[in-house]
Amino acid sequence: MLTAQLETEHTVAQSMFKQALRLAKQADEEENPQLKFDCGYIHLSMAEALTTRHHPVTLKEHLDEAAKLIDPAFQRRHLMVQVLRAQGDIINAKYSSGLKRDRHYGEATELAIEALRLAKTLESRVNRDRILGIYQQLMKSPYQHEPMVARLGLMLANW
């Protein structure tokens, strides 16, 4: 019963995101200042919602689109793209094995290190906390003894 409810909620949320994206594109075409939307932010929100489910292809597509559409001046949003990419790699690693799994954990760690540098520059504690969550997942993984994970832990401790 709980799964069905969550699946229904997922379907409704996905439908609402698609509707918001259509409205945003329509507002862009009409250049209506009252309906100023940011398609990049909608893709970022969709990607964030997808981190709770295992949809690696869809997640990557939305993150790629968000990175392309978000104004470079919005550094916090680009930071969030990096954090979500790292979270996506953690998810992919959990569903992979061998070298592929290690590659996902390695990529997640590199992205988290880059994101932490930017989070510190922007003084973004909320993103630092998200990166701490990634670090905690890495510490529970087979990748926990890698030097890059230790480096991420040290960077977090020295925030």
Coordinates of N, CA and C in Angstrom, one line a residue:
M1 N 0.8 -1.2 0.0 CA 0.0 0.0 0.0 C 0.9 1.3 0.0
L2 N 1.9 1.3 0.8 CA 2.8 2.4 0.9 C 3.5 2.7 -0.4
T3 N 3.9 1.6 -1.1 CA 4.6 1.8 -2.3 C 3.7 2.4 -3.4
A4 N 2.5 1.9 -3.4 CA 1.5 2.5 -4.4 C 1.3 3.9 -4.2
Q5 N 1.2 4.3 -2.9 CA 1.0 5.7 -2.6 C 2.2 6.6 -3.0
L6 N 3.4 6.1 -2.8 CA 4.6 6.8 -3.2 C 4.7 6.9 -4.7
E7 N 4.3 5.8 -5.4 CA 4.3 5.8 -6.8 C 3.3 6.8 -7.4
T8 N 2.2 6.9 -6.8 CA 1.2 7.8 -7.2 C 1.7 9.2 -7.0
E9 N 2.3 9.5 -5.8 CA 2.8 10.8 -5.5 C 3.9 11.2 -6.5
H10 N 4.8 10.2 -6.9 CA 5.8 10.4 -7.8 C 5.3 10.8 -9.2
T11 N 4.2 10.1 -9.6 CA 3.6 10.4 -10.9 C 3.0 11.8 -10.9
V12 N 2.3 12.1 -9.8 CA 1.7 13.5 -9.7 C 2.8 14.5 -9.8
A13 N 3.9 14.3 -9.0 CA 5.0 15.3 -9.0 C 5.6 15.5 -10.3
Q14 N 5.8 14.4 -11.0 CA 6.5 14.4 -12.3 C 5.6 15.2 -13.3
S15 N 4.3 14.9 -13.2 CA 3.3 15.6 -14.1 C 3.3 17.1 -13.8
M16 N 3.4 17.5 -12.5 CA 3.5 18.9 -12.2 C 4.7 19.6 -12.7
F17 N 5.9 18.9 -12.6 CA 7.1 19.4 -13.0 C 7.1 19.7 -14.6
K18 N 6.5 18.7 -15.3 CA 6.4 18.8 -16.7 C 5.5 20.0 -17.1
Q19 N 4.4 20.2 -16.4 CA 3.5 21.3 -16.6 C 4.2 22.6 -16.3
A20 N 5.0 22.7 -15.3 CA 5.8 23.9 -14.9 C 6.8 24.2 -16.0
L21 N 7.4 23.2 -16.6 CA 8.4 23.4 -17.6 C 7.7 23.9 -18.9
R22 N 6.5 23.3 -19.2 CA 5.8 23.8 -20.4 C 5.4 25.3 -20.2
L23 N 4.9 25.6 -19.0 CA 4.6 27.0 -18.7 C 5.8 28.0 -18.8
A24 N 6.9 27.5 -18.3 CA 8.1 28.3 -18.3 C 8.6 28.6 -19.8
K25 N 8.5 27.5 -20.6 CA 8.9 27.7 -22.0 C 7.9 28.6 -22.7
Q26 N 6.6 28.5 -22.4 CA 5.6 29.3 -23.0 C 5.8 30.8 -22.6
A27 N 6.1 31.0 -21.3 CA 6.4 32.4 -20.8 C 7.6 33.0 -21.5
D28 N 8.6 32.2 -21.7 CA 9.8 32.6 -22.4 C 9.5 33.1 -23.8
E29 N 8.7 32.3 -24.5 CA 8.3 32.6 -25.9 C 7.5 33.9 -25.9
E30 N 6.6 34.1 -25.0 CA 5.7 35.2 -25.0 C 6.4 36.5 -24.4
E31 N 7.5 36.3 -23.7 CA 8.2 37.4 -23.0 C 7.3 38.1 -22.1
N32 N 6.5 37.4 -21.3 CA 5.6 38.0 -20.4 C 6.3 38.2 -19.1
P33 N 6.5 39.4 -18.6 CA 7.3 39.7 -17.4 C 6.6 39.2 -16.2
Q34 N 5.2 39.0 -16.2 CA 4.5 38.5 -15.0 C 4.8 37.0 -14.8
L35 N 5.1 36.4 -15.9 CA 5.3 34.9 -15.8 C 6.8 34.6 -16.1
K36 N 7.7 35.3 -15.4 CA 9.1 35.0 -15.5 C 9.5 33.8 -14.8
F37 N 9.9 32.7 -15.5 CA 10.3 31.5 -15.0 C 11.7 31.2 -15.4
D38 N 12.3 30.3 -14.7 CA 13.7 29.9 -15.0 C 13.7 28.4 -15.3
C39 N 13.8 28.0 -16.6 CA 13.7 26.6 -17.0 C 14.9 25.8 -16.3
G40 N 16.0 26.5 -16.2 CA 17.1 25.8 -15.6 C 16.8 25.4 -14.1
Y41 N 16.2 26.3 -13.4 CA 15.8 26.0 -12.0 C 14.8 24.8 -11.9
I42 N 13.9 24.8 -12.9 CA 12.9 23.7 -12.9 C 13.6 22.4 -13.2
H43 N 14.5 22.4 -14.1 CA 15.3 21.1 -14.4 C 16.1 20.7 -13.1
L44 N 16.6 21.7 -12.4 CA 17.4 21.4 -11.2 C 16.5 20.8 -10.1
S45 N 15.3 21.4 -10.0 CA 14.3 20.8 -9.0 C 13.9 19.4 -9.4
M46 N 13.7 19.2 -10.7 CA 13.3 17.8 -11.2 C 14.4 16.8 -10.8
A47 N 15.7 17.3 -11.1 CA 16.8 16.4 -10.8 C 16.9 16.1 -9.3
E48 N 16.7 17.1 -8.5 CA 16.7 16.9 -7.0 C 15.6 15.9 -6.6
A49 N 14.5 16.0 -7.2 CA 13.4 15.0 -6.9 C 13.8 13.6 -7.3
L50 N 14.5 13.5 -8.4 CA 14.9 12.2 -8.9 C 16.0 11.5 -8.1
T51 N 16.7 12.3 -7.2 CA 17.7 11.6 -6.4 C 17.1 10.7 -5.4
T52 N 15.8 10.8 -5.1 CA 15.2 9.9 -4.2 C 14.8 8.6 -4.8
R53 N 14.9 8.5 -6.2 CA 14.5 7.3 -6.9 C 15.7 7.0 -7.8
H54 N 15.8 5.8 -8.2 CA 17.0 5.4 -9.1 C 16.6 5.6 -10.6
H55 N 16.8 6.8 -11.0 CA 16.6 7.2 -12.4 C 17.9 7.9 -13.0
P56 N 19.0 7.2 -13.1 CA 20.3 7.8 -13.4 C 20.3 8.5 -14.8
V57 N 19.6 8.0 -15.8 CA 19.6 8.6 -17.1 C 18.8 9.9 -17.0
T58 N 17.6 9.8 -16.5 CA 16.7 11.0 -16.4 C 17.4 12.1 -15.5
L59 N 18.0 11.7 -14.4 CA 18.7 12.6 -13.5 C 19.8 13.3 -14.3
K60 N 20.6 12.6 -15.0 CA 21.7 13.2 -15.7 C 21.2 14.2 -16.8
E61 N 20.1 13.8 -17.5 CA 19.5 14.7 -18.5 C 19.1 16.0 -17.9
H62 N 18.4 15.9 -16.8 CA 17.9 17.2 -16.1 C 19.1 18.0 -15.6
L63 N 20.1 17.4 -15.1 CA 21.3 18.1 -14.6 C 22.0 18.8 -15.8
D64 N 22.2 18.0 -16.9 CA 22.8 18.6 -18.0 C 22.0 19.8 -18.6
E65 N 20.7 19.7 -18.6 CA 19.9 20.8 -19.1 C 19.9 22.0 -18.1
A66 N 19.9 21.7 -16.8 CA 19.9 22.7 -15.8 C 21.3 23.5 -15.9
A67 N 22.4 22.8 -16.1 CA 23.7 23.4 -16.2 C 23.8 24.3 -17.4
K68 N 23.1 23.9 -18.5 CA 23.1 24.6 -19.7 C 22.3 25.9 -19.6
L69 N 21.1 25.8 -18.9 CA 20.1 26.9 -18.9 C 20.3 27.9 -17.7
I70 N 21.0 27.5 -16.7 CA 21.2 28.4 -15.5 C 22.2 29.4 -15.8
D71 N 21.9 30.7 -15.6 CA 22.8 31.8 -15.8 C 24.1 31.6 -15.0
P72 N 25.2 31.8 -15.6 CA 26.5 31.6 -14.9 C 26.6 32.4 -13.6
A73 N 25.9 33.5 -13.5 CA 25.9 34.3 -12.3 C 25.3 33.7 -11.1
F74 N 24.5 32.7 -11.4 CA 23.8 32.0 -10.3 C 24.7 30.8 -9.8
Q75 N 25.7 31.2 -9.1 CA 26.7 30.2 -8.6 C 26.1 29.2 -7.7
R76 N 25.2 29.5 -6.8 CA 24.6 28.6 -5.9 C 23.8 27.5 -6.6
R77 N 23.2 27.9 -7.7 CA 22.5 26.9 -8.5 C 23.4 25.9 -9.2
H78 N 24.5 26.5 -9.7 CA 25.5 25.6 -10.3 C 26.2 24.7 -9.2
L79 N 26.3 25.2 -8.0 CA 26.8 24.4 -6.9 C 25.9 23.3 -6.7
M80 N 24.6 23.6 -6.7 CA 23.6 22.5 -6.4 C 23.6 21.4 -7.5
V81 N 23.9 21.9 -8.8 CA 24.1 20.9 -9.9 C 25.2 19.9 -9.5
Q82 N 26.3 20.5 -9.1 CA 27.5 19.6 -8.7 C 27.1 18.7 -7.6
V83 N 26.4 19.2 -6.6 CA 26.1 18.3 -5.4 C 25.1 17.2 -5.9
L84 N 24.2 17.5 -6.7 CA 23.2 16.5 -7.2 C 23.9 15.5 -8.1
R85 N 24.9 16.0 -8.9 CA 25.7 15.0 -9.7 C 26.4 14.0 -8.8
A86 N 27.0 14.5 -7.7 CA 27.7 13.7 -6.8 C 26.7 12.7 -6.2
Q87 N 25.6 13.2 -5.8 CA 24.6 12.3 -5.2 C 24.1 11.2 -6.2
G88 N 24.0 11.6 -7.5 CA 23.6 10.7 -8.5 C 24.7 9.6 -8.7
D89 N 26.0 10.0 -8.6 CA 27.0 9.0 -8.7 C 27.0 8.0 -7.5
I90 N 26.7 8.5 -6.4 CA 26.6 7.6 -5.2 C 25.4 6.6 -5.5
I91 N 24.3 7.1 -6.0 CA 23.2 6.2 -6.3 C 23.6 5.2 -7.3
N92 N 24.3 5.6 -8.4 CA 24.8 4.7 -9.4 C 25.8 3.7 -8.9
A93 N 26.6 4.1 -8.0 CA 27.6 3.2 -7.4 C 26.9 2.1 -6.7
K94 N 25.9 2.4 -6.0 CA 25.1 1.4 -5.2 C 24.5 0.3 -6.1
Y95 N 24.2 0.7 -7.3 CA 23.6 -0.3 -8.2 C 24.6 -0.9 -9.2
S96 N 25.9 -0.6 -9.0 CA 27.0 -1.1 -9.9 C 27.9 -2.1 -9.1
S97 N 28.9 -2.6 -9.8 CA 29.9 -3.5 -9.1 C 31.2 -3.3 -9.8
G98 N 32.2 -3.7 -9.1 CA 33.6 -3.7 -9.6 C 34.1 -2.4 -10.0
L99 N 34.8 -2.3 -11.1 CA 35.4 -1.0 -11.5 C 34.4 0.1 -11.8
K100 N 33.3 -0.3 -12.3 CA 32.2 0.7 -12.6 C 31.8 1.3 -11.3
R101 N 31.6 0.5 -10.3 CA 31.2 1.0 -8.9 C 32.2 2.0 -8.4
D102 N 33.5 1.6 -8.5 CA 34.6 2.4 -8.0 C 34.7 3.7 -8.8
R103 N 34.4 3.7 -10.1 CA 34.5 4.9 -10.9 C 33.4 5.9 -10.5
H104 N 32.2 5.3 -10.2 CA 31.1 6.2 -9.7 C 31.4 6.8 -8.3
Y105 N 32.0 6.0 -7.4 CA 32.4 6.5 -6.1 C 33.5 7.6 -6.2
G106 N 34.4 7.3 -7.1 CA 35.5 8.3 -7.4 C 35.0 9.6 -7.9
E107 N 34.1 9.5 -8.9 CA 33.5 10.7 -9.5 C 32.7 11.5 -8.5
A108 N 32.0 10.8 -7.6 CA 31.2 11.4 -6.6 C 32.1 12.2 -5.6
T109 N 33.2 11.5 -5.3 CA 34.2 12.2 -4.4 C 34.8 13.4 -5.0
E110 N 35.2 13.3 -6.2 CA 35.8 14.5 -6.9 C 34.8 15.6 -7.0
L111 N 33.5 15.3 -7.4 CA 32.5 16.3 -7.5 C 32.2 17.0 -6.1
A112 N 32.2 16.1 -5.1 CA 32.0 16.7 -3.7 C 33.1 17.6 -3.3
I113 N 34.4 17.3 -3.6 CA 35.5 18.1 -3.3 C 35.4 19.5 -4.0
E114 N 35.1 19.4 -5.3 CA 34.9 20.7 -6.0 C 33.8 21.5 -5.5
A115 N 32.7 20.8 -5.2 CA 31.5 21.5 -4.7 C 31.8 22.1 -3.3
L116 N 32.5 21.4 -2.5 CA 32.8 21.9 -1.1 C 33.7 23.2 -1.2
R117 N 34.6 23.2 -2.2 CA 35.4 24.4 -2.4 C 34.5 25.6 -2.7
L118 N 33.6 25.4 -3.6 CA 32.7 26.5 -4.0 C 31.7 26.8 -2.9
A119 N 31.2 25.8 -2.2 CA 30.3 26.1 -1.0 C 31.0 26.9 0.0
K120 N 32.3 26.7 0.2 CA 33.1 27.5 1.2 C 33.2 28.9 0.7
T121 N 33.5 29.1 -0.5 CA 33.7 30.4 -1.1 C 32.4 31.2 -1.0
L122 N 31.2 30.5 -1.2 CA 29.9 31.1 -1.2 C 29.3 31.2 0.2
E123 N 30.1 30.5 1.2 CA 29.6 30.4 2.5 C 28.2 29.8 2.6
S124 N 28.0 28.7 1.8 CA 26.8 28.0 1.7 C 26.8 26.8 2.7
R125 N 26.3 27.0 3.9 CA 26.3 25.9 4.9 C 25.3 24.8 4.5
V126 N 24.2 25.2 3.8 CA 23.2 24.1 3.4 C 23.9 23.1 2.5
N127 N 24.7 23.7 1.5 CA 25.4 22.8 0.6 C 26.5 22.0 1.3
R128 N 27.2 22.7 2.2 CA 28.2 22.0 3.0 C 27.6 20.8 3.7
D129 N 26.4 21.0 4.3 CA 25.7 19.9 4.9 C 25.3 18.8 4.0
R130 N 24.9 19.1 2.8 CA 24.6 18.1 1.7 C 25.8 17.3 1.4
I131 N 27.0 18.0 1.3 CA 28.2 17.4 1.0 C 28.7 16.5 2.1
L132 N 28.4 16.9 3.4 CA 28.6 16.1 4.5 C 27.9 14.8 4.4
G133 N 26.6 14.8 4.0 CA 25.8 13.6 3.7 C 26.4 12.7 2.7
I134 N 27.0 13.3 1.7 CA 27.7 12.5 0.6 C 28.9 11.8 1.3
Y135 N 29.7 12.6 2.1 CA 30.8 12.0 2.8 C 30.4 10.8 3.7
Q136 N 29.4 11.0 4.4 CA 28.9 9.9 5.3 C 28.5 8.7 4.5
Q137 N 27.9 8.9 3.3 CA 27.6 7.7 2.5 C 28.9 7.1 2.0
L138 N 29.9 7.9 1.6 CA 31.1 7.3 1.2 C 31.8 6.5 2.3
M139 N 31.7 7.0 3.5 CA 32.3 6.3 4.6 C 31.7 5.0 4.9
K140 N 30.5 4.8 4.5 CA 29.8 3.5 4.6 C 29.9 2.6 3.4
S141 N 30.7 3.0 2.4 CA 30.9 2.3 1.2 C 32.2 1.6 1.1
P142 N 32.3 0.7 0.2 CA 33.6 0.0 0.0 C 34.8 1.0 -0.4
Y143 N 34.4 2.2 -0.7 CA 35.4 3.2 -1.2 C 35.9 4.0 0.0
Q144 N 35.5 3.7 1.2 CA 35.8 4.5 2.4 C 37.3 4.7 2.7
H145 N 38.1 3.8 2.3 CA 39.6 3.9 2.6 C 40.4 4.6 1.5
E146 N 39.7 5.2 0.5 CA 40.5 5.9 -0.5 C 41.0 7.2 0.0
P147 N 42.1 7.6 -0.5 CA 42.7 8.9 0.0 C 41.8 10.1 -0.3
M148 N 41.1 10.1 -1.4 CA 40.2 11.2 -1.8 C 39.1 11.4 -0.8
V149 N 38.6 10.3 -0.3 CA 37.5 10.3 0.7 C 38.1 10.9 2.0
A150 N 39.3 10.5 2.4 CA 39.9 11.1 3.6 C 40.2 12.6 3.4
R151 N 40.6 13.0 2.2 CA 40.8 14.4 1.9 C 39.4 15.2 2.0
L152 N 38.4 14.6 1.5 CA 37.0 15.3 1.6 C 36.7 15.4 3.1
G153 N 36.9 14.4 3.9 CA 36.7 14.5 5.4 C 37.5 15.6 6.0
L154 N 38.7 15.7 5.6 CA 39.6 16.7 6.2 C 39.1 18.1 5.8
M155 N 38.7 18.3 4.6 CA 38.2 19.6 4.1 C 36.9 19.9 4.9
L156 N 36.1 19.0 5.1 CA 34.9 19.2 5.9 C 35.2 19.6 7.3
A157 N 36.2 18.9 7.9 CA 36.6 19.2 9.3 C 37.2 20.6 9.4
N158 N 37.8 21.0 8.4 CA 38.5 22.4 8.4 C 37.6 23.5 7.9
W159 N 36.4 23.2 7.7 CA 35.5 24.3 7.1 C 35.6 25.5 7.9

